Amino acid sequence: MISLPFNGKLSLQQIQLISVSAYYVFNFIDRSISNVFLLLVLLLCLIDYKRLYEHIKEQRLLVIVIILLSTWVTFIGIYHQSPMHELDNYYRFLLLMPLLMITIKDHQMIFMLNICSLGALGHLFSTYIVGDMGRYDGTSSNAITYANLCALFLIMCIYFYFVKKHHSIYLFLSGLVFLFILVLTQTRGPLIGIIFSFIYLIFISRSRLLIASVSLVFISLIFIPNPLIERVKIIKQVTVESNPDPDNNQLIRESRSINERLFYLQYGLEKIKNHLMFGIGPHHIVKEMSSYTERNGINIKARDHLHNEFLDISVKFGIPALILLLLIYFVLYKSSDKDNQVMMNLILIMLISSQLTQSQFAHHQAITFFIVLSYLITNSKKQTLK
C-alpha cells in the first residue's frame, strides 16, 4: 500500500506542502484547479512571513539575481512601452519566490509522483472515453507543454528508483505511466533532455541496471510501432524532400513545422544583431515578423515567440536578459544542498533542454511547473518539517 507522508496534527508548513503537492497533482487533472492551489500556497507562505524572511535571507544571492532580471524586464517594458500582459510571465521567478520556504522530503516527493501519475492516467482514460484524441495534449494548451511536464516527472521517477534506490513498484509504474503518456503526445523536443539526463544519471550512478533499463526503453521505442518514433523518423523525409508528397498530410505538416522553426531561428539571430542591448520589445515581434515575411514573400505564420527561449528573450529584452536568466540557473545549481544536487541538475537539464524547442515563458504552465519544483528542493535537506 502507498502510505500517506503526513501523520498526526498538521502544522502550517505541512499544509503548505500539501497545497503545493495538490498544485502538481491537479496539473495532470484540471489545470484551473491547480492554479487555485498555487494561489493558496502562495497565500499560506505570505502568512508565514517571519519564516519567509529567513529563507529569503538564506537565498539572498538567488533573490538578488531574480530581482535584477525582473528590474531589467520592467525597464525594457517601459523603454518599448510594452503592455503588462507581455511582461507578466517574466516575473514568474519573482512572484513564486515565497515558495523557497517550502521543504520536501524524498518520501513525500515520491508520494506526490505516484499520485500525479494516477491523476494523469485518469485524465488519459477520460479523454479516450470522450472519443478519438489524436495527438494527446493532456491538460495543457498544446502537446509540447504537457510532454515537458511528463518528461520531467519521468526523469524524477528514474532518479528516485535507480539513484536513490527507492525500489517501489508504485514508483516504477509511475515512471511507465509518464513514459506512456509522453509517447502519446508525439513530442520530440523532450527527448533531448531525456537523453542528456540518462547520460548524466549513468555517469554518476555507474548502475548496470540503469544502463540495461535505458537500453531496453530505447530499443522498445525504436522497434515497437508508436506515434512518437514515427514523428522522429519522418524528420529524415522532411530534410531530404524539399517538395513532400502532396498526398502525405503528415509529411506536409512536419515540413511546415520544421521550416517555421528554421525561419524563427534565422529571423531571431538577425534581429539580435541589430538590437543587441535592448531588444525590440516583446509586443513588436508579431508585427515586425509579419512585415518581414510579406516583404520577402515568405509563407510563414508570424508568432509572438520564437520556439527557443534563449533566442526569444534575447530578441525581446536584449542580451542582458539572457545573461541574467542563465545566471539564475547557475545560482539555482549552486544554491541546492549537496544531497539534492543531482536532482537540481536534472531539473535544470530538463528545463534548459525544453527551452531549446519551446519558449517556456510564453506557456506559463510549463515555466511555473519547473520553477516551483526547483524552489522546493533548494533547501529540502537543510530544514525539517515540524
Short mmCIF file of N, CA and C in Angstrom, two decimals, residues 45-140:
data_model
loop_
_atom_site.label_atom_id
_atom_site.label_comp_id
_atom_site.label_asym_id
_atom_site.label_seq_id
_atom_site.Cartn_x
_atom_site.Cartn_y
_atom_site.Cartn_z
N CYS A 45 2.24 30.95 2.38
CA CYS A 45 3.64 31.32 2.58
C CYS A 45 3.76 32.77 3.03
N LEU A 46 2.94 33.64 2.47
CA LEU A 46 2.98 35.06 2.86
C LEU A 46 2.50 35.24 4.29
N ILE A 47 1.55 34.42 4.71
CA ILE A 47 1.08 34.47 6.10
C ILE A 47 2.23 34.16 7.05
N ASP A 48 3.03 33.20 6.66
CA ASP A 48 4.18 32.79 7.49
C ASP A 48 5.38 33.67 7.17
N TYR A 49 5.20 34.99 7.29
CA TYR A 49 6.18 35.95 6.78
C TYR A 49 7.51 35.91 7.52
N LYS A 50 7.52 35.54 8.79
CA LYS A 50 8.78 35.51 9.53
C LYS A 50 9.71 34.43 8.98
N ARG A 51 9.17 33.24 8.75
CA ARG A 51 9.97 32.17 8.16
C ARG A 51 10.35 32.51 6.72
N LEU A 52 9.44 33.16 6.02
CA LEU A 52 9.73 33.56 4.65
C LEU A 52 10.92 34.51 4.59
N TYR A 53 10.95 35.46 5.53
CA TYR A 53 12.06 36.42 5.57
C TYR A 53 13.39 35.70 5.82
N GLU A 54 13.39 34.70 6.70
CA GLU A 54 14.61 33.95 7.00
C GLU A 54 15.10 33.19 5.77
N HIS A 55 14.17 32.61 5.04
CA HIS A 55 14.56 31.84 3.85
C HIS A 55 15.06 32.76 2.74
N ILE A 56 14.46 33.93 2.62
CA ILE A 56 14.91 34.89 1.60
C ILE A 56 16.33 35.35 1.93
N LYS A 57 16.61 35.57 3.21
CA LYS A 57 17.97 35.94 3.62
C LYS A 57 18.95 34.81 3.29
N GLU A 58 18.53 33.59 3.52
CA GLU A 58 19.40 32.45 3.27
C GLU A 58 19.69 32.30 1.78
N GLN A 59 18.72 32.63 0.94
CA GLN A 59 18.88 32.51 -0.51
C GLN A 59 19.04 33.89 -1.15
N ARG A 60 19.72 34.79 -0.47
CA ARG A 60 19.77 36.18 -0.91
C ARG A 60 20.43 36.35 -2.28
N LEU A 61 21.44 35.54 -2.61
CA LEU A 61 22.08 35.67 -3.92
C LEU A 61 21.08 35.35 -5.03
N LEU A 62 20.31 34.28 -4.85
CA LEU A 62 19.29 33.93 -5.83
C LEU A 62 18.24 35.03 -5.93
N VAL A 63 17.83 35.55 -4.78
CA VAL A 63 16.83 36.62 -4.75
C VAL A 63 17.34 37.86 -5.49
N ILE A 64 18.60 38.22 -5.28
CA ILE A 64 19.17 39.40 -5.92
C ILE A 64 19.15 39.25 -7.44
N VAL A 65 19.56 38.07 -7.93
CA VAL A 65 19.59 37.85 -9.39
C VAL A 65 18.18 37.88 -9.97
N ILE A 66 17.22 37.32 -9.26
CA ILE A 66 15.83 37.33 -9.72
C ILE A 66 15.31 38.76 -9.79
N ILE A 67 15.62 39.55 -8.78
CA ILE A 67 15.20 40.96 -8.77
C ILE A 67 15.85 41.72 -9.93
N LEU A 68 17.12 41.41 -10.22
CA LEU A 68 17.80 42.07 -11.34
C LEU A 68 17.12 41.76 -12.67
N LEU A 69 16.75 40.49 -12.88
CA LEU A 69 16.05 40.13 -14.11
C LEU A 69 14.70 40.82 -14.20
N SER A 70 13.96 40.84 -13.10
CA SER A 70 12.64 41.48 -13.08
C SER A 70 12.77 42.98 -13.33
N THR A 71 13.80 43.58 -12.77
CA THR A 71 14.03 45.02 -12.97
C THR A 71 14.37 45.31 -14.43
N TRP A 72 15.22 44.46 -15.03
CA TRP A 72 15.59 44.67 -16.42
C TRP A 72 14.38 44.52 -17.35
N VAL A 73 13.55 43.49 -17.08
CA VAL A 73 12.34 43.29 -17.87
C VAL A 73 11.42 44.51 -17.76
N THR A 74 11.30 45.05 -16.54
CA THR A 74 10.47 46.25 -16.33
C THR A 74 11.03 47.44 -17.10
N PHE A 75 12.34 47.63 -17.02
CA PHE A 75 12.99 48.75 -17.72
C PHE A 75 12.77 48.65 -19.23
N ILE A 76 12.96 47.45 -19.79
CA ILE A 76 12.77 47.27 -21.23
C ILE A 76 11.31 47.46 -21.60
N GLY A 77 10.40 47.01 -20.73
CA GLY A 77 8.98 47.20 -20.98
C GLY A 77 8.61 48.67 -21.04
N ILE A 78 9.18 49.46 -20.14
CA ILE A 78 8.93 50.91 -20.14
C ILE A 78 9.58 51.55 -21.36
N TYR A 79 10.79 51.12 -21.68
CA TYR A 79 11.54 51.67 -22.82
C TYR A 79 10.78 51.46 -24.13
N HIS A 80 10.21 50.28 -24.29
CA HIS A 80 9.48 49.97 -25.53
C HIS A 80 7.98 50.22 -25.41
N GLN A 81 7.54 50.68 -24.21
CA GLN A 81 6.12 50.92 -23.96
C GLN A 81 5.30 49.65 -24.20
N SER A 82 5.79 48.55 -23.63
CA SER A 82 5.12 47.25 -23.79
C SER A 82 3.96 47.12 -22.82
N PRO A 83 2.85 46.51 -23.23
CA PRO A 83 1.72 46.29 -22.32
C PRO A 83 2.11 45.25 -21.26
N MET A 84 1.48 45.33 -20.09
CA MET A 84 1.84 44.47 -18.97
C MET A 84 1.67 42.99 -19.28
N HIS A 85 0.65 42.64 -20.09
CA HIS A 85 0.43 41.21 -20.36
C HIS A 85 1.56 40.59 -21.16
N GLU A 86 2.43 41.41 -21.75
CA GLU A 86 3.60 40.89 -22.45
C GLU A 86 4.77 40.67 -21.50
N LEU A 87 4.66 41.17 -20.28
CA LEU A 87 5.76 41.10 -19.32
C LEU A 87 5.51 40.13 -18.17
N ASP A 88 4.23 39.88 -17.85
CA ASP A 88 3.91 39.22 -16.58
C ASP A 88 4.55 37.84 -16.41
N ASN A 89 4.65 37.05 -17.49
CA ASN A 89 5.25 35.72 -17.35
C ASN A 89 6.72 35.78 -16.97
N TYR A 90 7.39 36.88 -17.28
CA TYR A 90 8.81 37.01 -16.95
C TYR A 90 9.03 37.38 -15.49
N TYR A 91 7.94 37.63 -14.77
CA TYR A 91 8.02 37.87 -13.33
C TYR A 91 7.77 36.59 -12.53
N ARG A 92 7.69 35.43 -13.20
CA ARG A 92 7.36 34.18 -12.50
C ARG A 92 8.37 33.86 -11.41
N PHE A 93 9.66 34.04 -11.69
CA PHE A 93 10.67 33.75 -10.67
C PHE A 93 10.43 34.60 -9.43
N LEU A 94 10.05 35.86 -9.63
CA LEU A 94 9.84 36.79 -8.52
C LEU A 94 8.54 36.47 -7.78
N LEU A 95 7.46 36.25 -8.51
CA LEU A 95 6.15 36.02 -7.89
C LEU A 95 6.11 34.71 -7.12
N LEU A 96 6.87 33.73 -7.56
CA LEU A 96 6.87 32.42 -6.91
C LEU A 96 7.93 32.31 -5.80
N MET A 97 8.64 33.38 -5.55
CA MET A 97 9.73 33.37 -4.57
C MET A 97 9.31 32.90 -3.17
N PRO A 98 8.10 33.20 -2.70
CA PRO A 98 7.70 32.70 -1.37
C PRO A 98 7.79 31.18 -1.23
N LEU A 99 7.74 30.46 -2.34
CA LEU A 99 7.80 29.00 -2.27
C LEU A 99 9.19 28.48 -1.93
N LEU A 100 10.17 29.38 -1.87
CA LEU A 100 11.51 28.98 -1.43
C LEU A 100 11.50 28.46 0.00
N MET A 101 10.50 28.82 0.77
CA MET A 101 10.44 28.42 2.17
C MET A 101 9.91 27.02 2.36
N ILE A 102 9.33 26.41 1.34
CA ILE A 102 8.73 25.08 1.47
C ILE A 102 9.80 24.01 1.30
N THR A 103 9.79 23.04 2.16
CA THR A 103 10.74 21.93 2.08
C THR A 103 9.98 20.64 1.77
N ILE A 104 10.67 19.72 1.13
CA ILE A 104 10.05 18.44 0.79
C ILE A 104 11.07 17.33 0.98
N LYS A 105 10.63 16.24 1.58
CA LYS A 105 11.49 15.09 1.80
C LYS A 105 11.30 14.08 0.68
N ASP A 106 12.24 13.14 0.60
CA ASP A 106 12.21 12.18 -0.50
C ASP A 106 10.91 11.39 -0.54
N HIS A 107 10.46 10.87 0.61
CA HIS A 107 9.26 10.03 0.60
C HIS A 107 8.02 10.84 0.25
N GLN A 108 8.03 12.13 0.57
CA GLN A 108 6.90 12.99 0.20
C GLN A 108 6.90 13.28 -1.30
N MET A 109 8.10 13.47 -1.85
CA MET A 109 8.23 13.69 -3.28
C MET A 109 7.78 12.45 -4.05
N ILE A 110 8.16 11.29 -3.59
CA ILE A 110 7.78 10.04 -4.25
C ILE A 110 6.27 9.84 -4.19
N PHE A 111 5.68 10.14 -3.03
CA PHE A 111 4.23 10.03 -2.89
C PHE A 111 3.53 10.96 -3.88
N MET A 112 4.05 12.17 -4.04
CA MET A 112 3.47 13.13 -4.97
C MET A 112 3.58 12.62 -6.41
N LEU A 113 4.71 12.03 -6.76
CA LEU A 113 4.89 11.48 -8.09
C LEU A 113 3.87 10.37 -8.37
N ASN A 114 3.65 9.52 -7.38
CA ASN A 114 2.70 8.43 -7.53
C ASN A 114 1.28 8.95 -7.77
N ILE A 115 0.88 9.94 -6.98
CA ILE A 115 -0.47 10.48 -7.12
C ILE A 115 -0.62 11.23 -8.44
N CYS A 116 0.43 11.95 -8.84
CA CYS A 116 0.39 12.65 -10.12
C CYS A 116 0.20 11.68 -11.28
N SER A 117 0.88 10.54 -11.21
CA SER A 117 0.75 9.55 -12.28
C SER A 117 -0.67 8.99 -12.33
N LEU A 118 -1.29 8.79 -11.17
CA LEU A 118 -2.68 8.33 -11.12
C LEU A 118 -3.61 9.37 -11.74
N GLY A 119 -3.37 10.64 -11.41
CA GLY A 119 -4.18 11.71 -11.97
C GLY A 119 -4.03 11.79 -13.48
N ALA A 120 -2.78 11.66 -13.94
CA ALA A 120 -2.52 11.71 -15.39
C ALA A 120 -3.18 10.54 -16.10
N LEU A 121 -3.14 9.36 -15.48
CA LEU A 121 -3.76 8.17 -16.07
C LEU A 121 -5.28 8.32 -16.12
N GLY A 122 -5.85 8.86 -15.06
CA GLY A 122 -7.29 9.09 -15.02
C GLY A 122 -7.74 10.07 -16.10
N HIS A 123 -6.98 11.15 -16.27
CA HIS A 123 -7.31 12.13 -17.31
C HIS A 123 -7.19 11.51 -18.70
N LEU A 124 -6.19 10.65 -18.88
CA LEU A 124 -6.00 9.98 -20.17
C LEU A 124 -7.20 9.09 -20.50
N PHE A 125 -7.65 8.29 -19.53
CA PHE A 125 -8.79 7.41 -19.76
C PHE A 125 -10.06 8.20 -20.05
N SER A 126 -10.26 9.28 -19.30
CA SER A 126 -11.46 10.09 -19.52
C SER A 126 -11.44 10.72 -20.91
N THR A 127 -10.26 11.07 -21.41
CA THR A 127 -10.14 11.63 -22.75
C THR A 127 -10.45 10.58 -23.81
N TYR A 128 -9.98 9.37 -23.58
CA TYR A 128 -10.26 8.28 -24.52
C TYR A 128 -11.75 7.96 -24.58
N ILE A 129 -12.43 8.05 -23.43
CA ILE A 129 -13.86 7.75 -23.37
C ILE A 129 -14.65 8.74 -24.22
N VAL A 130 -14.23 10.01 -24.16
CA VAL A 130 -14.93 11.05 -24.93
C VAL A 130 -14.84 10.78 -26.42
N GLY A 131 -13.68 10.28 -26.89
CA GLY A 131 -13.53 9.99 -28.31
C GLY A 131 -12.09 9.98 -28.73
N ASP A 132 -11.85 9.96 -30.03
CA ASP A 132 -10.50 9.93 -30.58
C ASP A 132 -9.79 11.23 -30.26
N MET A 133 -8.63 11.13 -29.59
CA MET A 133 -7.97 12.35 -29.13
C MET A 133 -6.82 12.76 -30.05
N GLY A 134 -6.41 11.89 -30.99
CA GLY A 134 -5.30 12.25 -31.87
C GLY A 134 -4.03 12.46 -31.08
N ARG A 135 -3.33 13.55 -31.34
CA ARG A 135 -2.13 13.89 -30.58
C ARG A 135 -2.55 14.41 -29.21
N TYR A 136 -2.14 13.72 -28.17
CA TYR A 136 -2.64 13.97 -26.82
C TYR A 136 -1.96 15.19 -26.21
N ASP A 137 -2.75 16.16 -25.76
CA ASP A 137 -2.18 17.34 -25.12
C ASP A 137 -2.54 17.46 -23.64
N GLY A 138 -3.16 16.42 -23.09
CA GLY A 138 -3.43 16.38 -21.65
C GLY A 138 -4.22 17.57 -21.17
N THR A 139 -3.74 18.17 -20.08
CA THR A 139 -4.42 19.34 -19.50
C THR A 139 -3.84 20.65 -20.02
N SER A 140 -2.92 20.57 -20.96
CA SER A 140 -2.23 21.77 -21.44
C SER A 140 -2.88 22.32 -22.70
#
